[in-house]
């Protein structure tokens, strides 16, 4: 199947798209060596530098891999999605389940590793959450997420912090939508305050299992009254 010449600007994107079509369409199966730059440039009607950049883009997508002195070979027929892209397409319920795993463990670690500065930051985040009570749902959700981010930060585990940061945009959207649809803050603008204060106290007291239990209960039913850690 002929590739067909591409039109001017943006040439690299167009060339990469044409080559991707050939790969994902099965014209070049996995293991196939692609034609050389000169041949591809002639078929696409672009310069070799454009082909080189297009191949680099395909390599970044996980479709091809250059082999020193041998050429460029197809290694996959579907592009690899990065983590942020997958999260943007994920269902909020799936993200919430991941949140449960990340944050409950983070709370446990936070109680063991918190510094005086962390405890100060947690109380400040709780006050900011309370201050957002009279505000709209988006502002309240932002303050709530900032509070939870402070708990994760107190765990002093950069991988957990990165995971939390990655799924925050999807989580934010879902929580705002939930509040909008249910009107849960109509009678209790600062909903969940008792649970959040109990979490801060458990972390400050170094009660690892108590902190994990408070947060687990809060995430399972974020609008139920707080239960004191046993």
CSV table of C-alpha atoms in Angstrom, one decimal:
chain,number,residue,atom,x,y,z
A,1,UNK,CA,0.0,0.0,0.0
A,2,UNK,CA,1.6,3.3,-1.1
A,3,UNK,CA,2.2,5.8,1.7
A,4,UNK,CA,1.2,8.9,-0.3
A,5,UNK,CA,2.9,12.3,0.0
A,6,UNK,CA,1.9,14.5,2.9
A,7,UNK,CA,1.0,18.1,2.8
A,8,UNK,CA,3.1,20.9,4.2
A,9,UNK,CA,3.0,21.7,8.0
A,10,UNK,CA,3.2,20.2,10.4
A,11,UNK,CA,5.2,17.7,8.4
A,12,UNK,CA,6.7,15.7,11.3
A,13,UNK,CA,3.2,15.1,12.9
A,14,UNK,CA,1.8,14.1,9.5
A,15,UNK,CA,4.7,11.8,8.6
A,16,UNK,CA,4.5,10.2,12.1
A,17,UNK,CA,0.7,9.7,11.6
A,18,UNK,CA,1.2,8.0,8.2
A,19,UNK,CA,3.9,5.7,9.5
A,20,UNK,CA,1.8,4.9,12.6
A,21,UNK,CA,-1.1,4.0,10.3
A,22,UNK,CA,1.1,1.5,8.5
A,23,UNK,CA,2.2,-0.1,11.8
A,24,UNK,CA,-1.2,-0.2,13.6
A,25,UNK,CA,-2.9,-1.4,10.4
A,26,UNK,CA,-0.6,-4.4,10.2
A,27,UNK,CA,1.3,-3.4,7.0
A,28,UNK,CA,4.5,-3.6,9.0
A,29,UNK,CA,4.1,-6.4,11.6
A,30,UNK,CA,6.1,-6.6,14.8
A,31,UNK,CA,9.7,-7.6,14.0
A,32,UNK,CA,9.6,-5.9,10.6
A,33,UNK,CA,12.5,-3.6,9.6
A,34,UNK,CA,11.2,-0.3,8.3
A,35,UNK,CA,12.5,1.0,4.9
A,36,UNK,CA,15.5,3.3,5.2
A,37,UNK,CA,15.2,7.0,5.8
A,38,UNK,CA,15.8,7.9,2.1
A,39,UNK,CA,13.0,5.5,0.9
A,40,UNK,CA,10.6,6.8,3.5
A,41,UNK,CA,11.4,10.4,2.7
A,42,UNK,CA,10.8,9.8,-1.0
A,43,UNK,CA,7.5,8.0,-0.4
A,44,UNK,CA,6.2,10.6,2.0
A,45,UNK,CA,7.5,13.6,0.0
A,46,UNK,CA,9.5,15.0,2.9
A,47,UNK,CA,13.1,15.5,3.9
A,48,UNK,CA,15.1,12.9,5.8
A,49,UNK,CA,15.3,15.1,8.8
A,50,UNK,CA,11.5,15.0,9.0
A,51,UNK,CA,11.5,11.2,8.7
A,52,UNK,CA,14.1,11.1,11.5
A,53,UNK,CA,11.9,13.2,13.8
A,54,UNK,CA,8.8,11.1,12.9
A,55,UNK,CA,10.6,7.9,13.8
A,56,UNK,CA,11.8,9.4,17.0
A,57,UNK,CA,8.1,10.2,17.9
A,58,UNK,CA,7.1,6.6,17.1
A,59,UNK,CA,10.0,5.3,19.2
A,60,UNK,CA,8.7,7.5,22.1
A,61,UNK,CA,5.2,5.9,21.6
A,62,UNK,CA,6.8,2.5,22.0
A,63,UNK,CA,6.1,1.4,18.4
A,64,UNK,CA,9.6,1.2,16.9
A,65,UNK,CA,13.1,0.8,18.2
A,66,UNK,CA,16.4,1.6,16.3
A,67,UNK,CA,19.1,-1.0,16.4
A,68,UNK,CA,22.7,0.2,16.1
A,69,UNK,CA,23.9,-0.5,12.5
A,70,UNK,CA,20.8,-2.6,11.7
A,71,UNK,CA,18.0,-0.1,11.2
A,72,UNK,CA,14.6,0.7,12.8
A,73,UNK,CA,12.3,-2.2,13.7
A,74,UNK,CA,8.7,-2.4,14.7
A,75,UNK,CA,8.3,-3.6,18.3
A,76,UNK,CA,4.6,-3.1,18.9
A,77,UNK,CA,1.4,-2.4,16.9
A,78,UNK,CA,-0.3,-0.3,19.5
A,79,UNK,CA,1.2,2.8,21.1
A,80,UNK,CA,2.0,2.7,24.8
A,81,UNK,CA,-0.1,5.1,26.8
A,82,UNK,CA,1.7,7.0,29.6
A,83,UNK,CA,0.3,6.9,33.1
A,84,UNK,CA,-1.4,10.4,33.1
A,85,UNK,CA,-3.2,9.5,29.8
A,86,UNK,CA,-4.5,6.3,31.2
A,87,UNK,CA,-5.7,8.1,34.3
A,88,UNK,CA,-7.5,10.7,32.3
A,89,UNK,CA,-9.6,7.9,30.7
A,90,UNK,CA,-10.1,6.0,33.9
A,91,UNK,CA,-13.4,5.6,35.7
A,92,UNK,CA,-13.6,7.6,38.9
A,93,UNK,CA,-14.6,4.5,40.8
A,94,UNK,CA,-11.3,2.8,39.7
A,95,UNK,CA,-9.3,5.9,40.7
A,96,UNK,CA,-11.1,6.0,44.1
A,97,UNK,CA,-10.0,2.4,44.7
A,98,UNK,CA,-6.4,3.3,44.0
A,99,UNK,CA,-6.8,6.3,46.2
A,100,UNK,CA,-7.9,4.0,49.0
A,101,UNK,CA,-4.8,1.9,48.7
A,102,UNK,CA,-2.4,4.8,48.4
A,103,UNK,CA,-3.9,7.1,51.1
A,104,UNK,CA,-4.6,4.5,53.8
A,105,UNK,CA,-1.0,3.3,53.6
A,106,UNK,CA,0.2,6.9,53.5
A,107,UNK,CA,-1.7,7.7,56.6
A,108,UNK,CA,-0.1,4.8,58.4
A,109,UNK,CA,3.4,6.0,57.3
A,110,UNK,CA,2.6,9.6,58.2
A,111,UNK,CA,1.8,8.6,61.8
A,112,UNK,CA,5.2,6.9,62.0
A,113,UNK,CA,7.3,9.5,60.2
A,114,UNK,CA,5.6,12.9,60.8
A,115,UNK,CA,7.7,15.8,61.9
A,116,UNK,CA,6.6,18.7,63.9
A,117,UNK,CA,6.4,20.7,60.6
A,118,UNK,CA,4.2,18.0,59.1
A,119,UNK,CA,1.8,18.2,62.0
A,120,UNK,CA,1.7,22.0,61.7
A,121,UNK,CA,1.0,21.7,58.0
A,122,UNK,CA,-1.9,19.2,58.7
A,123,UNK,CA,-3.6,21.5,61.2
A,124,UNK,CA,-3.2,24.4,58.7
A,125,UNK,CA,-4.7,22.3,55.9
A,126,UNK,CA,-7.6,21.4,58.2
A,127,UNK,CA,-8.2,25.0,58.9
A,128,UNK,CA,-8.1,25.8,55.2
A,129,UNK,CA,-10.6,23.0,54.5
A,130,UNK,CA,-12.9,24.5,57.2
A,131,UNK,CA,-12.5,28.0,55.7
A,132,UNK,CA,-13.7,26.6,52.3
A,133,UNK,CA,-17.0,25.4,53.8
A,134,UNK,CA,-18.9,28.5,52.8
A,135,UNK,CA,-17.4,28.5,49.3
A,136,UNK,CA,-18.6,26.6,46.2
A,137,UNK,CA,-18.0,22.9,45.6
A,138,UNK,CA,-14.9,23.3,43.5
A,139,UNK,CA,-13.2,25.4,46.1
A,140,UNK,CA,-14.2,23.0,48.9
A,141,UNK,CA,-12.9,20.0,46.9
A,142,UNK,CA,-9.6,21.8,46.2
A,143,UNK,CA,-9.2,22.4,50.0
A,144,UNK,CA,-10.1,18.8,50.8
A,145,UNK,CA,-7.6,17.4,48.3
A,146,UNK,CA,-4.9,19.8,49.6
A,147,UNK,CA,-5.6,18.4,53.1
A,148,UNK,CA,-5.2,14.8,51.8
A,149,UNK,CA,-2.0,15.8,49.9
A,150,UNK,CA,-0.6,17.1,53.2
A,151,UNK,CA,-1.2,13.6,54.8
A,152,UNK,CA,0.5,11.9,51.9
A,153,UNK,CA,3.4,14.4,52.1
A,154,UNK,CA,3.8,13.5,55.8
A,155,UNK,CA,4.5,9.9,54.8
A,156,UNK,CA,7.8,11.1,53.2
A,157,UNK,CA,7.5,8.6,50.4
A,158,UNK,CA,8.0,10.4,47.0
A,159,UNK,CA,6.5,7.5,45.0
A,160,UNK,CA,3.3,7.7,47.0
A,161,UNK,CA,3.3,11.5,46.6
A,162,UNK,CA,3.7,11.1,42.8
A,163,UNK,CA,0.9,8.6,42.6
A,164,UNK,CA,-1.4,10.9,44.5
A,165,UNK,CA,-0.5,13.9,42.3
A,166,UNK,CA,-1.1,11.9,39.1
A,167,UNK,CA,-4.7,10.8,39.9
A,168,UNK,CA,-5.7,14.1,41.6
A,169,UNK,CA,-7.2,15.7,38.4
A,170,UNK,CA,-9.6,12.8,37.8
A,171,UNK,CA,-10.4,12.6,41.5
A,172,UNK,CA,-11.1,16.3,41.6
A,173,UNK,CA,-13.6,16.1,38.7
A,174,UNK,CA,-15.4,13.1,40.2
A,175,UNK,CA,-15.7,14.7,43.7
A,176,UNK,CA,-17.1,18.0,42.3
A,177,UNK,CA,-19.6,16.1,40.2
A,178,UNK,CA,-20.6,14.0,43.2
A,179,UNK,CA,-21.3,17.0,45.3
A,180,UNK,CA,-23.1,18.8,42.5
A,181,UNK,CA,-25.4,15.8,41.9
A,182,UNK,CA,-26.2,15.0,45.5
A,183,UNK,CA,-26.2,18.4,47.2
A,184,UNK,CA,-24.5,16.7,50.2
A,185,UNK,CA,-23.1,20.0,51.4
A,186,UNK,CA,-26.4,21.8,51.5
A,187,UNK,CA,-27.0,21.0,55.2
A,188,UNK,CA,-23.4,20.4,56.1
A,189,UNK,CA,-21.0,22.7,54.2
A,190,UNK,CA,-18.0,21.3,56.0
A,191,UNK,CA,-18.9,17.7,55.5
A,192,UNK,CA,-16.5,15.1,56.9
A,193,UNK,CA,-14.8,17.6,59.3
A,194,UNK,CA,-14.9,15.2,62.3
A,195,UNK,CA,-13.2,12.5,60.4
A,196,UNK,CA,-10.5,14.9,59.1
A,197,UNK,CA,-9.8,16.2,62.6
A,198,UNK,CA,-9.6,12.7,63.9
A,199,UNK,CA,-7.1,11.8,61.2
A,200,UNK,CA,-4.9,14.8,62.2
A,201,UNK,CA,-5.0,13.8,65.8
A,202,UNK,CA,-4.1,10.2,65.1
A,203,UNK,CA,-1.1,11.2,62.9
A,204,UNK,CA,0.0,13.7,65.5
A,205,UNK,CA,-0.2,11.1,68.2
A,206,UNK,CA,1.8,8.6,66.2
A,207,UNK,CA,-1.1,6.2,66.1
A,208,UNK,CA,-0.3,4.5,62.8
A,209,UNK,CA,-3.2,1.9,62.8
A,210,UNK,CA,-5.6,4.4,64.2
A,211,UNK,CA,-4.8,6.9,61.4
A,212,UNK,CA,-5.1,4.2,58.8
A,213,UNK,CA,-8.5,3.1,60.2
A,214,UNK,CA,-9.9,6.7,60.4
A,215,UNK,CA,-8.9,7.3,56.8
A,216,UNK,CA,-10.1,4.0,55.5
A,217,UNK,CA,-13.5,4.6,57.1
A,218,UNK,CA,-13.7,8.1,55.8
A,219,UNK,CA,-12.9,7.0,52.2
A,220,UNK,CA,-15.3,4.1,52.3
A,221,UNK,CA,-18.1,6.5,53.4
A,222,UNK,CA,-16.8,10.1,53.3
A,223,UNK,CA,-20.0,11.5,54.7
A,224,UNK,CA,-20.4,9.3,57.7
A,225,UNK,CA,-19.5,10.6,61.2
A,226,UNK,CA,-16.0,10.0,62.3
A,227,UNK,CA,-15.2,6.9,64.5
A,228,UNK,CA,-12.6,7.2,67.2
A,229,UNK,CA,-9.5,5.0,66.5
A,230,UNK,CA,-9.5,2.1,68.9
